[in-house]
Amino acid sequence: MILILLGPPGAGKGSQASKIIEEFGVTHISTGDIFRKNIKEGTELGLKVKKIIEAGSLVSDDLTNELVFDRLAKENSESGFMLDGYPRNINQAEALDSWLKEHDKEITKVIYIEASNETLIGRISGRRVCKNCGATYHIKNHPPKVDGICDVCGSELVQRPDDNEETALDRIEVYNRKTSPLIDYYEKSGVLHRFNGNLEIDEVYEDVRDSLK
Ligand code: AP5
Ligand code: MG
């Protein structure tokens, strides 16, 4: 199974990814998570992308494509994988298509999660993530059991530096301009499936799960 999670910032790609992994056990490759891990560890890649990510812009296609294909080569991707936040423009989608063709593979489904701008801003501004394990919460929609503390590992919950309102608006604008053309791109190849991301996390997942069975 080869899945792509597509949708604007805050639509719930990461939240649905956690549920898909739990049930279907596919390898999860989130370019955003990989970049943030590198920033946290202060690697060369992290230093290169820190400012770009904090400004809500896109990292260069060359760097991102190389990162994803390296990861796919290292991971045991034979049984399938799920890309979250990649591809993010037509150029990346074409690079992925070439890679898939070379490896005799095909996209099973593009899970496209739609949500209104109002929903996105509310989700992004209320999101809290665990400093240690990356588990994601929301102060209203999905709060931890103890305020500010991760249910999974007990570490402190923090806000992503790109989750302030100004950068969130920039990220939505970048999405509309550069990423949303992928909706048409994948619709034309017949792999796009639309999901109403305005619903509760579990309701969205019921629809996603039904489409994967
Ligand atoms: P990335 O990490 O991919 O961020 P994003 O696309 O902006 O998406 P988010 O992670 O913000 O949202 P999400 O859809 O995963 O929502 P979540 O489930 O967390 O990218 C970050 C940056 O990295 C980019 O800006 C760019 O700079 C760079 N980058 C990454 N990939 C790149 C690429 N391919 N090329 C170039 N640059 C790249 O949910 C959000 C909140 O809402 C949470 O609090 C959650 O609990 C809550 N929530 C989720 N779903 C629901 C629901 N249904 N109901 C109620 N609450 C919900
Ligand atoms: Mg995410």
Coordinates of N, CA and C and ligand atoms in Angstrom, one line a residue:
M1 N 0.8 -1.2 0.0 CA 0.0 0.0 0.0 C 0.9 1.3 0.0
I2 N 0.7 2.1 -1.0 CA 1.4 3.4 -1.0 C 0.4 4.5 -0.9
L3 N 0.5 5.2 0.2 CA -0.5 6.3 0.5 C 0.2 7.7 0.5
I4 N -0.5 8.7 0.1 CA -0.1 10.1 0.2 C -1.1 10.8 1.0
L5 N -0.7 11.5 2.0 CA -1.6 12.4 2.8 C -1.5 13.8 2.3
L6 N -2.6 14.3 1.8 CA -2.5 15.7 1.2 C -3.6 16.5 1.9
G7 N -3.2 17.8 2.1 CA -4.2 18.7 2.8 C -3.4 19.9 3.3
P8 N -4.2 21.0 3.6 CA -3.6 22.2 4.1 C -3.0 22.0 5.5
P9 N -2.2 22.9 6.0 CA -1.6 22.9 7.3 C -2.8 22.8 8.3
G10 N -2.7 21.9 9.3 CA -3.7 21.8 10.3 C -4.9 21.0 9.9
A11 N -5.0 20.4 8.7 CA -6.1 19.7 8.3 C -6.3 18.4 9.1
G12 N -5.1 17.9 9.6 CA -5.2 16.6 10.4 C -4.4 15.5 9.7
K13 N -3.4 15.8 8.9 CA -2.6 14.7 8.2 C -1.9 13.9 9.2
G14 N -1.2 14.6 10.2 CA -0.4 13.8 11.2 C -1.4 13.0 12.1
S15 N -2.5 13.6 12.5 CA -3.4 12.9 13.4 C -4.0 11.7 12.7
Q16 N -4.3 11.7 11.4 CA -4.8 10.6 10.7 C -3.7 9.6 10.5
A17 N -2.5 10.1 10.3 CA -1.3 9.2 10.0 C -1.2 8.3 11.3
S18 N -1.2 8.8 12.5 CA -1.0 8.0 13.7 C -2.0 6.9 13.7
K19 N -3.3 7.2 13.3 CA -4.3 6.1 13.4 C -4.1 5.1 12.3
I20 N -3.7 5.5 11.1 CA -3.4 4.6 10.0 C -2.3 3.6 10.4
I21 N -1.2 4.2 11.0 CA 0.0 3.4 11.4 C -0.5 2.3 12.4
E22 N -1.3 2.8 13.4 CA -1.7 1.9 14.5 C -2.5 0.7 13.9
E23 N -3.3 0.9 12.9 CA -4.2 -0.2 12.4 C -3.5 -0.9 11.2
F24 N -2.8 -0.2 10.3 CA -2.3 -0.8 9.1 C -0.8 -1.0 9.1
G25 N -0.1 -0.4 10.1 CA 1.3 -0.7 10.3 C 2.2 -0.2 9.1
V26 N 1.8 0.8 8.3 CA 2.7 1.2 7.2 C 3.8 2.1 7.7
T27 N 4.9 2.1 7.0 CA 6.0 3.1 7.3 C 5.5 4.5 7.0
H28 N 5.8 5.4 8.0 CA 5.3 6.8 7.9 C 6.5 7.7 7.6
I29 N 6.4 8.4 6.5 CA 7.5 9.4 6.2 C 6.9 10.8 6.1
S30 N 7.1 11.6 7.2 CA 6.7 12.9 7.2 C 7.9 13.9 7.0
T31 N 7.9 14.6 5.9 CA 9.0 15.5 5.6 C 9.1 16.5 6.7
G32 N 8.0 17.1 7.2 CA 8.0 18.1 8.2 C 8.6 17.5 9.5
D33 N 8.3 16.3 9.9 CA 8.8 15.7 11.1 C 10.3 15.5 11.0
I34 N 10.8 15.0 9.8 CA 12.2 14.8 9.5 C 13.0 16.1 9.6
F35 N 12.4 17.2 9.0 CA 13.1 18.5 9.1 C 13.2 18.9 10.6
R36 N 12.0 18.8 11.3 CA 12.0 19.3 12.7 C 13.0 18.5 13.6
K37 N 13.1 17.2 13.3 CA 14.1 16.4 14.1 C 15.5 16.9 13.8
N38 N 15.8 17.2 12.6 CA 17.2 17.7 12.2 C 17.4 19.0 12.8
I39 N 16.4 19.9 12.9 CA 16.6 21.2 13.6 C 16.9 21.0 15.0
K40 N 16.1 20.1 15.7 CA 16.3 19.8 17.1 C 17.7 19.3 17.4
E41 N 18.2 18.5 16.5 CA 19.5 17.8 16.7 C 20.7 18.7 16.2
G42 N 20.3 19.8 15.6 CA 21.3 20.8 15.1 C 22.2 20.2 14.0
T43 N 21.7 19.3 13.1 CA 22.5 18.8 12.0 C 22.7 19.8 11.0
E44 N 23.5 19.5 10.0 CA 23.7 20.4 8.8 C 22.4 20.7 8.1
L45 N 21.6 19.6 7.9 CA 20.3 19.8 7.2 C 19.4 20.7 8.1
G46 N 19.4 20.5 9.4 CA 18.6 21.3 10.3 C 19.0 22.8 10.2
L47 N 20.3 23.0 10.2 CA 20.7 24.4 10.1 C 20.3 25.1 8.8
K48 N 20.3 24.3 7.7 CA 19.9 24.8 6.4 C 18.4 25.1 6.3
V49 N 17.6 24.3 7.0 CA 16.1 24.5 6.8 C 15.4 25.3 7.9
K50 N 16.1 25.6 9.0 CA 15.5 26.2 10.2 C 14.7 27.5 9.8
K51 N 15.4 28.4 9.2 CA 14.8 29.7 8.9 C 13.6 29.6 7.9
I52 N 13.8 28.7 7.0 CA 12.7 28.5 5.9 C 11.5 28.0 6.6
I53 N 11.6 27.0 7.5 CA 10.4 26.4 8.1 C 9.8 27.4 9.1
E54 N 10.6 28.1 9.8 CA 10.0 29.1 10.7 C 9.3 30.2 10.0
A55 N 9.7 30.4 8.7 CA 9.0 31.5 8.0 C 7.7 30.9 7.2
G56 N 7.6 29.6 7.3 CA 6.4 29.0 6.6 C 6.6 28.8 5.1
S57 N 7.8 28.9 4.6 CA 8.1 28.7 3.2 C 8.4 27.3 2.9
L58 N 8.6 26.9 1.7 CA 9.0 25.5 1.3 C 10.5 25.4 1.2
V59 N 11.0 24.2 1.7 CA 12.4 23.9 1.5 C 12.5 23.5 0.0
S60 N 13.8 23.7 -0.5 CA 14.0 23.5 -1.9 C 13.6 22.0 -2.3
D61 N 13.2 21.9 -3.6 CA 12.7 20.6 -4.1 C 13.9 19.6 -4.1
D62 N 15.1 20.1 -4.5 CA 16.2 19.2 -4.6 C 16.5 18.5 -3.3
L63 N 16.6 19.4 -2.3 CA 16.9 18.9 -0.9 C 15.8 17.9 -0.4
T64 N 14.6 18.3 -0.7 CA 13.4 17.5 -0.2 C 13.3 16.2 -0.9
N65 N 13.5 16.2 -2.2 CA 13.4 14.9 -3.0 C 14.5 14.0 -2.6
E66 N 15.7 14.5 -2.4 CA 16.8 13.6 -2.0 C 16.6 13.0 -0.7
L67 N 16.1 13.8 0.2 CA 15.8 13.3 1.6 C 14.8 12.1 1.5
V68 N 13.7 12.3 0.8 CA 12.6 11.3 0.7 C 13.1 10.0 0.0
F69 N 13.9 10.2 -1.1 CA 14.3 9.0 -1.8 C 15.4 8.2 -1.0
D70 N 16.2 9.0 -0.3 CA 17.2 8.3 0.6 C 16.5 7.5 1.7
R71 N 15.4 8.1 2.2 CA 14.7 7.5 3.3 C 14.0 6.2 2.8
L72 N 13.4 6.3 1.6 CA 12.7 5.2 1.0 C 13.7 4.1 0.7
A73 N 14.9 4.4 0.3 CA 15.9 3.4 0.1 C 16.3 2.7 1.3
K74 N 16.4 3.4 2.5 CA 16.8 2.8 3.7 C 15.7 2.1 4.4
E75 N 14.5 2.6 4.4 CA 13.4 2.0 5.1 C 13.0 0.7 4.4
N76 N 12.4 -0.2 5.1 CA 11.9 -1.4 4.4 C 10.5 -1.0 3.8
S77 N 10.6 -0.4 2.6 CA 9.4 0.1 2.0 C 8.7 -0.9 1.1
E78 N 9.2 -2.1 1.1 CA 8.6 -3.2 0.3 C 7.1 -3.4 0.5
S79 N 6.8 -3.4 1.8 CA 5.4 -3.6 2.1 C 4.5 -2.4 2.0
G80 N 5.1 -1.3 1.7 CA 4.4 -0.1 1.5 C 4.8 1.1 2.4
F81 N 4.3 2.3 2.1 CA 4.7 3.4 2.9 C 3.6 4.5 2.7
M82 N 3.7 5.5 3.6 CA 2.7 6.6 3.6 C 3.5 7.9 3.7
L83 N 3.3 8.7 2.7 CA 4.0 10.0 2.7 C 3.1 11.1 3.2
D84 N 3.6 11.9 4.2 CA 2.8 12.9 4.9 C 3.5 14.3 4.6
G85 N 2.9 15.2 3.9 CA 3.5 16.5 3.6 C 4.4 16.5 2.4
Y86 N 4.4 15.4 1.7 CA 5.2 15.2 0.5 C 4.4 14.4 -0.5
P87 N 4.3 14.7 -1.8 CA 4.9 15.9 -2.5 C 4.1 17.2 -2.1
R88 N 4.7 18.3 -2.3 CA 4.1 19.6 -2.0 C 4.0 20.6 -3.1
N89 N 4.4 20.1 -4.3 CA 4.2 20.9 -5.5 C 4.3 20.0 -6.7
I90 N 4.0 20.5 -7.9 CA 3.9 19.6 -9.1 C 5.3 19.1 -9.3
N91 N 6.4 19.9 -9.1 CA 7.7 19.4 -9.4 C 8.1 18.2 -8.5
Q92 N 7.7 18.2 -7.2 CA 8.0 17.1 -6.3 C 7.1 15.9 -6.8
A93 N 5.9 16.2 -7.2 CA 5.0 15.0 -7.6 C 5.6 14.3 -8.8
E94 N 6.2 15.1 -9.7 CA 6.7 14.5 -10.9 C 8.0 13.7 -10.6
A95 N 8.8 14.2 -9.6 CA 10.0 13.5 -9.2 C 9.6 12.2 -8.5
L96 N 8.5 12.2 -7.7 CA 8.0 11.0 -7.1 C 7.5 10.0 -8.1
D97 N 6.8 10.5 -9.1 CA 6.3 9.6 -10.2 C 7.5 8.9 -10.9
S98 N 8.5 9.6 -11.1 CA 9.7 9.0 -11.8 C 10.3 7.9 -10.9
W99 N 10.4 8.3 -9.6 CA 11.0 7.3 -8.7 C 10.1 6.0 -8.6
L100 N 8.8 6.2 -8.6 CA 7.9 5.1 -8.5 C 8.0 4.2 -9.7
K101 N 8.1 4.9 -10.9 CA 8.2 4.1 -12.1 C 9.5 3.3 -12.2
E102 N 10.6 4.0 -11.8 CA 11.9 3.2 -11.7 C 11.8 2.0 -10.8
H103 N 11.0 2.1 -9.7 CA 11.0 1.0 -8.8 C 9.7 0.1 -9.0
D104 N 9.1 0.3 -10.1 CA 7.9 -0.5 -10.5 C 6.8 -0.5 -9.4
K105 N 6.5 0.7 -9.0 CA 5.5 0.9 -7.9 C 4.4 1.9 -8.4
E106 N 3.3 1.8 -7.7 CA 2.2 2.8 -8.0 C 1.5 3.3 -6.8
I107 N 1.1 4.5 -6.8 CA 0.3 5.1 -5.7 C -1.0 4.4 -5.5
T108 N -1.3 3.9 -4.3 CA -2.6 3.2 -4.1 C -3.7 4.3 -3.9
K109 N -3.5 5.3 -3.0 CA -4.5 6.3 -2.8 C -3.8 7.6 -2.3
V110 N -4.4 8.7 -2.7 CA -4.1 10.0 -2.1 C -5.2 10.4 -1.2
I111 N -4.9 10.5 0.1 CA -6.0 10.8 1.1 C -5.9 12.3 1.2
Y112 N -6.9 13.0 0.6 CA -6.9 14.4 0.6 C -7.9 14.9 1.7
I113 N -7.4 15.6 2.7 CA -8.2 16.1 3.8 C -8.5 17.5 3.6
E114 N -9.8 17.9 3.5 CA -10.2 19.3 3.3 C -10.7 19.8 4.6
A115 N -10.4 21.1 4.8 CA -11.0 21.8 6.0 C -11.1 23.3 5.7
S116 N -12.0 24.0 6.4 CA -12.1 25.4 6.1 C -11.0 26.2 6.8
N117 N -10.7 27.4 6.3 CA -9.6 28.2 6.9 C -9.8 28.4 8.4
E118 N -11.1 28.7 8.7 CA -11.4 28.9 10.2 C -11.0 27.7 11.0
T119 N -11.3 26.5 10.5 CA -10.9 25.3 11.2 C -9.4 25.2 11.3
L120 N -8.7 25.5 10.2 CA -7.3 25.3 10.1 C -6.6 26.2 11.2
I121 N -7.0 27.5 11.2 CA -6.4 28.4 12.2 C -6.6 28.0 13.6
G122 N -7.8 27.5 13.9 CA -8.2 27.1 15.3 C -7.3 25.9 15.6
R123 N -7.1 25.0 14.7 CA -6.3 23.7 14.9 C -4.9 24.1 15.2
I124 N -4.3 25.0 14.3 CA -2.9 25.3 14.4 C -2.6 26.0 15.7
S125 N -3.5 27.0 16.0 CA -3.1 27.8 17.2 C -3.3 27.0 18.5
G126 N -4.1 26.0 18.5 CA -4.3 25.2 19.7 C -3.5 23.9 19.8
R127 N -2.7 23.7 18.7 CA -1.9 22.5 18.7 C -0.7 22.6 19.7
R128 N -0.5 21.5 20.5 CA 0.7 21.4 21.3 C 1.4 20.0 21.0
V129 N 2.7 20.0 21.0 CA 3.4 18.8 20.7 C 4.4 18.4 21.8
C130 N 4.6 17.1 21.9 CA 5.5 16.7 23.0 C 7.0 17.0 22.5
K131 N 7.7 17.6 23.4 CA 9.1 18.0 23.1 C 10.0 16.8 22.8
N132 N 9.6 15.7 23.5 CA 10.4 14.5 23.5 C 10.0 13.5 22.4
C133 N 8.7 13.1 22.4 CA 8.2 12.0 21.5 C 7.4 12.5 20.3
G134 N 7.1 13.8 20.3 CA 6.4 14.3 19.1 C 4.9 14.1 19.1
A135 N 4.3 13.4 20.1 CA 2.9 13.2 20.1 C 2.1 14.5 20.1
T136 N 1.0 14.5 19.3 CA 0.3 15.8 19.1 C -1.0 15.9 19.8
Y137 N -1.3 17.1 20.4 CA -2.5 17.3 21.2 C -3.1 18.6 20.7
H138 N -4.3 18.9 21.2 CA -4.9 20.2 20.9 C -5.6 20.6 22.3
I139 N -5.4 21.9 22.6 CA -5.8 22.3 23.9 C -7.3 22.2 24.1
K140 N -8.1 22.2 23.1 CA -9.6 22.0 23.2 C -10.0 20.7 22.7
N141 N -9.6 20.4 21.4 CA -10.2 19.2 20.7 C -9.6 17.8 21.2
H142 N -8.3 17.9 21.7 CA -7.6 16.6 22.0 C -6.6 16.9 23.1
P143 N -7.2 17.3 24.3 CA -6.2 17.8 25.4 C -5.5 16.6 26.1
P144 N -4.3 16.8 26.6 CA -3.7 15.7 27.4 C -4.4 15.5 28.7
K145 N -4.1 14.4 29.4 CA -4.8 14.2 30.7 C -4.4 15.2 31.7
V146 N -3.1 15.5 31.7 CA -2.6 16.6 32.6 C -2.1 17.7 31.8
D147 N -2.6 18.9 32.1 CA -2.3 20.1 31.3 C -0.8 20.3 31.0
G148 N -0.4 20.4 29.8 CA 1.0 20.7 29.4 C 2.0 19.5 29.5
I149 N 1.4 18.3 29.8 CA 2.3 17.1 29.9 C 1.8 16.0 29.0
C150 N 2.8 15.4 28.3 CA 2.5 14.3 27.3 C 1.9 13.0 28.0
D151 N 0.8 12.5 27.5 CA 0.2 11.3 28.1 C 1.1 10.1 27.8
V152 N 1.9 10.1 26.7 CA 2.7 9.0 26.3 C 4.0 8.9 27.1
C153 N 4.7 10.0 27.2 CA 6.1 9.9 27.8 C 6.3 10.8 29.0
G154 N 5.3 11.7 29.3 CA 5.4 12.5 30.5 C 6.2 13.8 30.3
S155 N 6.7 14.0 29.1 CA 7.5 15.2 28.9 C 6.6 16.5 28.6
E156 N 7.3 17.6 28.6 CA 6.6 18.9 28.4 C 6.0 19.0 27.0
L157 N 4.8 19.7 26.9 CA 4.3 20.0 25.6 C 4.6 21.4 25.2
V158 N 4.9 21.6 24.0 CA 5.3 22.9 23.5 C 4.6 23.3 22.2
Q159 N 4.7 24.5 21.8 CA 4.1 25.0 20.5 C 5.1 24.9 19.4
R160 N 4.8 24.5 18.2 CA 5.7 24.5 17.1 C 6.0 26.0 16.8
P161 N 7.3 26.3 16.5 CA 7.6 27.8 16.2 C 6.8 28.3 15.0
D162 N 6.4 27.4 14.1 CA 5.6 27.9 12.9 C 4.1 27.9 13.2
D163 N 3.7 27.7 14.4 CA 2.3 27.6 14.7 C 1.7 28.9 15.3
N164 N 2.4 30.1 15.1 CA 1.8 31.3 15.5 C 0.9 31.8 14.3
E165 N -0.1 32.7 14.6 CA -1.1 33.0 13.6 C -0.6 33.5 12.3
E166 N 0.5 34.4 12.4 CA 1.0 35.1 11.2 C 1.6 34.0 10.3
T167 N 2.5 33.1 10.9 CA 3.1 32.1 10.0 C 2.1 31.1 9.5
A168 N 1.1 30.8 10.3 CA 0.0 29.9 9.9 C -0.7 30.4 8.6
L169 N -0.9 31.7 8.6 CA -1.6 32.3 7.5 C -0.7 32.3 6.2
D170 N 0.6 32.5 6.4 CA 1.6 32.3 5.3 C 1.6 30.9 4.8
R171 N 1.6 29.9 5.7 CA 1.6 28.5 5.3 C 0.4 28.2 4.5
I172 N -0.8 28.7 4.9 CA -2.0 28.4 4.2 C -1.9 29.0 2.8
E173 N -1.3 30.2 2.7 CA -1.2 30.9 1.4 C -0.2 30.1 0.5
V174 N 0.9 29.6 1.1 CA 1.8 28.8 0.3 C 1.2 27.5 -0.2
Y175 N 0.4 26.9 0.7 CA -0.4 25.7 0.3 C -1.3 26.0 -0.9
N176 N -2.1 27.1 -0.8 CA -3.1 27.4 -1.8 C -2.4 27.6 -3.2
R177 N -1.2 28.3 -3.1 CA -0.5 28.6 -4.3 C 0.3 27.4 -4.9
K178 N 1.0 26.7 -4.1 CA 1.9 25.7 -4.6 C 1.4 24.3 -4.5
T179 N 0.7 24.0 -3.4 CA 0.4 22.6 -3.1 C -1.0 22.2 -3.7
S180 N -2.0 23.1 -3.6 CA -3.3 22.8 -4.1 C -3.5 22.3 -5.5
P181 N -2.6 22.7 -6.5 CA -2.6 22.2 -7.8 C -2.5 20.6 -7.8
L182 N -2.0 20.0 -6.8 CA -1.9 18.6 -6.7 C -3.2 17.9 -6.6
I183 N -4.2 18.6 -6.2 CA -5.6 18.0 -6.1 C -6.0 17.6 -7.5
D184 N -5.9 18.5 -8.4 CA -6.2 18.2 -9.8 C -5.3 17.2 -10.4
Y185 N -4.0 17.3 -10.1 CA -3.0 16.4 -10.6 C -3.3 14.9 -10.3
Y186 N -3.7 14.7 -9.0 CA -4.0 13.3 -8.6 C -5.4 12.9 -9.0
E187 N -6.3 13.9 -9.1 CA -7.7 13.6 -9.5 C -7.6 13.0 -10.9
K188 N -6.8 13.6 -11.8 CA -6.7 13.2 -13.2 C -6.2 11.8 -13.3
S189 N -5.3 11.4 -12.3 CA -4.8 10.0 -12.4 C -5.7 9.0 -11.7
G190 N -6.8 9.5 -11.1 CA -7.8 8.6 -10.5 C -7.5 8.1 -9.1
V191 N -6.5 8.7 -8.4 CA -6.1 8.1 -7.1 C -6.6 9.0 -5.9
L192 N -7.2 10.1 -6.2 CA -7.5 11.1 -5.2 C -8.8 10.7 -4.5
H193 N -8.8 10.7 -3.2 CA -10.0 10.4 -2.4 C -10.2 11.6 -1.4
R194 N -11.4 12.2 -1.4 CA -11.6 13.4 -0.6 C -12.2 13.0 0.8
F195 N -11.7 13.7 1.9 CA -12.3 13.4 3.2 C -12.6 14.8 3.8
N196 N -13.7 14.8 4.6 CA -14.2 16.0 5.2 C -13.4 16.2 6.6
G197 N -12.3 17.0 6.6 CA -11.5 17.2 7.7 C -12.1 18.1 8.8
N198 N -13.3 18.6 8.5 CA -13.9 19.5 9.6 C -14.5 18.6 10.7
L199 N -14.7 17.3 10.4 CA -15.3 16.4 11.4 C -14.3 16.2 12.5
E200 N -14.8 15.5 13.6 CA -13.9 15.1 14.7 C -12.8 14.1 14.2
I201 N -11.7 14.0 14.9 CA -10.6 13.1 14.4 C -11.1 11.7 14.2
D202 N -11.9 11.1 15.1 CA -12.4 9.7 15.0 C -13.4 9.6 13.8
E203 N -14.2 10.6 13.6 CA -15.1 10.5 12.5 C -14.4 10.6 11.1
V204 N -13.4 11.4 11.0 CA -12.6 11.5 9.8 C -11.9 10.1 9.6
Y205 N -11.4 9.5 10.7 CA -10.7 8.2 10.6 C -11.7 7.1 10.1
E206 N -12.9 7.2 10.6 CA -13.9 6.1 10.1 C -14.0 6.1 8.6
D207 N -14.1 7.3 8.0 CA -14.2 7.4 6.6 C -12.9 7.0 5.9
V208 N -11.7 7.3 6.5 CA -10.4 7.0 5.9 C -10.3 5.4 6.0
R209 N -10.6 4.9 7.1 CA -10.4 3.4 7.3 C -11.3 2.7 6.3
D210 N -12.6 3.1 6.2 CA -13.5 2.5 5.2 C -12.9 2.4 3.8
S211 N -12.2 3.5 3.5 CA -11.7 3.6 2.1 C -10.5 2.7 1.9
L212 N -9.8 2.4 3.0 CA -8.6 1.6 2.9 C -8.9 0.1 3.0
K213 N -10.1 -0.3 3.4 CA -10.4 -1.7 3.5 C -10.9 -2.3 2.2
Ligands
AP5_1 P1 4.5 19.9 7.9 O1 5.1 19.4 9.2 O2 4.1 19.0 6.8 O3 3.3 20.9 8.3 P2 1.9 21.2 7.6 O4 1.7 20.7 6.2 O5 1.8 22.7 7.7 O6 0.9 20.5 8.4 P3 0.7 20.4 9.9 O7 1.7 19.4 10.4 O8 0.8 21.8 10.5 O9 -0.8 19.9 10.0 P4 -1.4 18.4 10.0 O10 -2.3 18.4 8.8 O11 -0.4 17.4 10.2 O12 -2.3 18.5 11.3 P5 -2.3 17.8 12.7 O13 -2.8 16.4 12.5 O14 -1.0 18.0 13.4 O15 5.6 20.9 7.3 C1 6.2 21.9 8.1 C2 7.1 22.7 7.2 O16 8.2 21.9 6.7 C3 6.6 23.4 5.9 O17 5.9 24.6 6.2 C4 7.8 23.5 5.1 O18 8.6 24.6 5.4 C5 8.6 22.2 5.4 N1 8.3 21.1 4.5 C6 7.6 19.9 4.9 N2 7.5 19.1 3.8 C7 8.0 19.8 2.7 C8 8.1 19.5 1.4 N3 7.7 18.3 0.9 N4 8.7 20.4 0.6 C9 9.2 21.5 1.0 N5 9.1 21.9 2.3 C10 8.5 21.0 3.2 O19 -3.5 18.6 13.4 C11 -3.4 19.9 13.8 C12 -4.1 20.1 15.1 O20 -5.5 19.9 15.0 C13 -3.6 19.2 16.3 O21 -3.6 19.9 17.4 C14 -4.7 18.1 16.3 O22 -4.8 17.5 17.6 C15 -5.9 18.8 15.9 N6 -6.8 18.0 15.0 C16 -6.4 17.3 13.9 N7 -7.5 16.8 13.3 C17 -8.6 17.2 14.0 C18 -10.0 16.9 13.9 N8 -10.5 16.2 12.9 N9 -10.8 17.5 14.8 C19 -10.3 18.3 15.8 N10 -9.0 18.5 16.0 C20 -8.1 18.0 15.1
MG2 MG 1.7 17.3 10.3

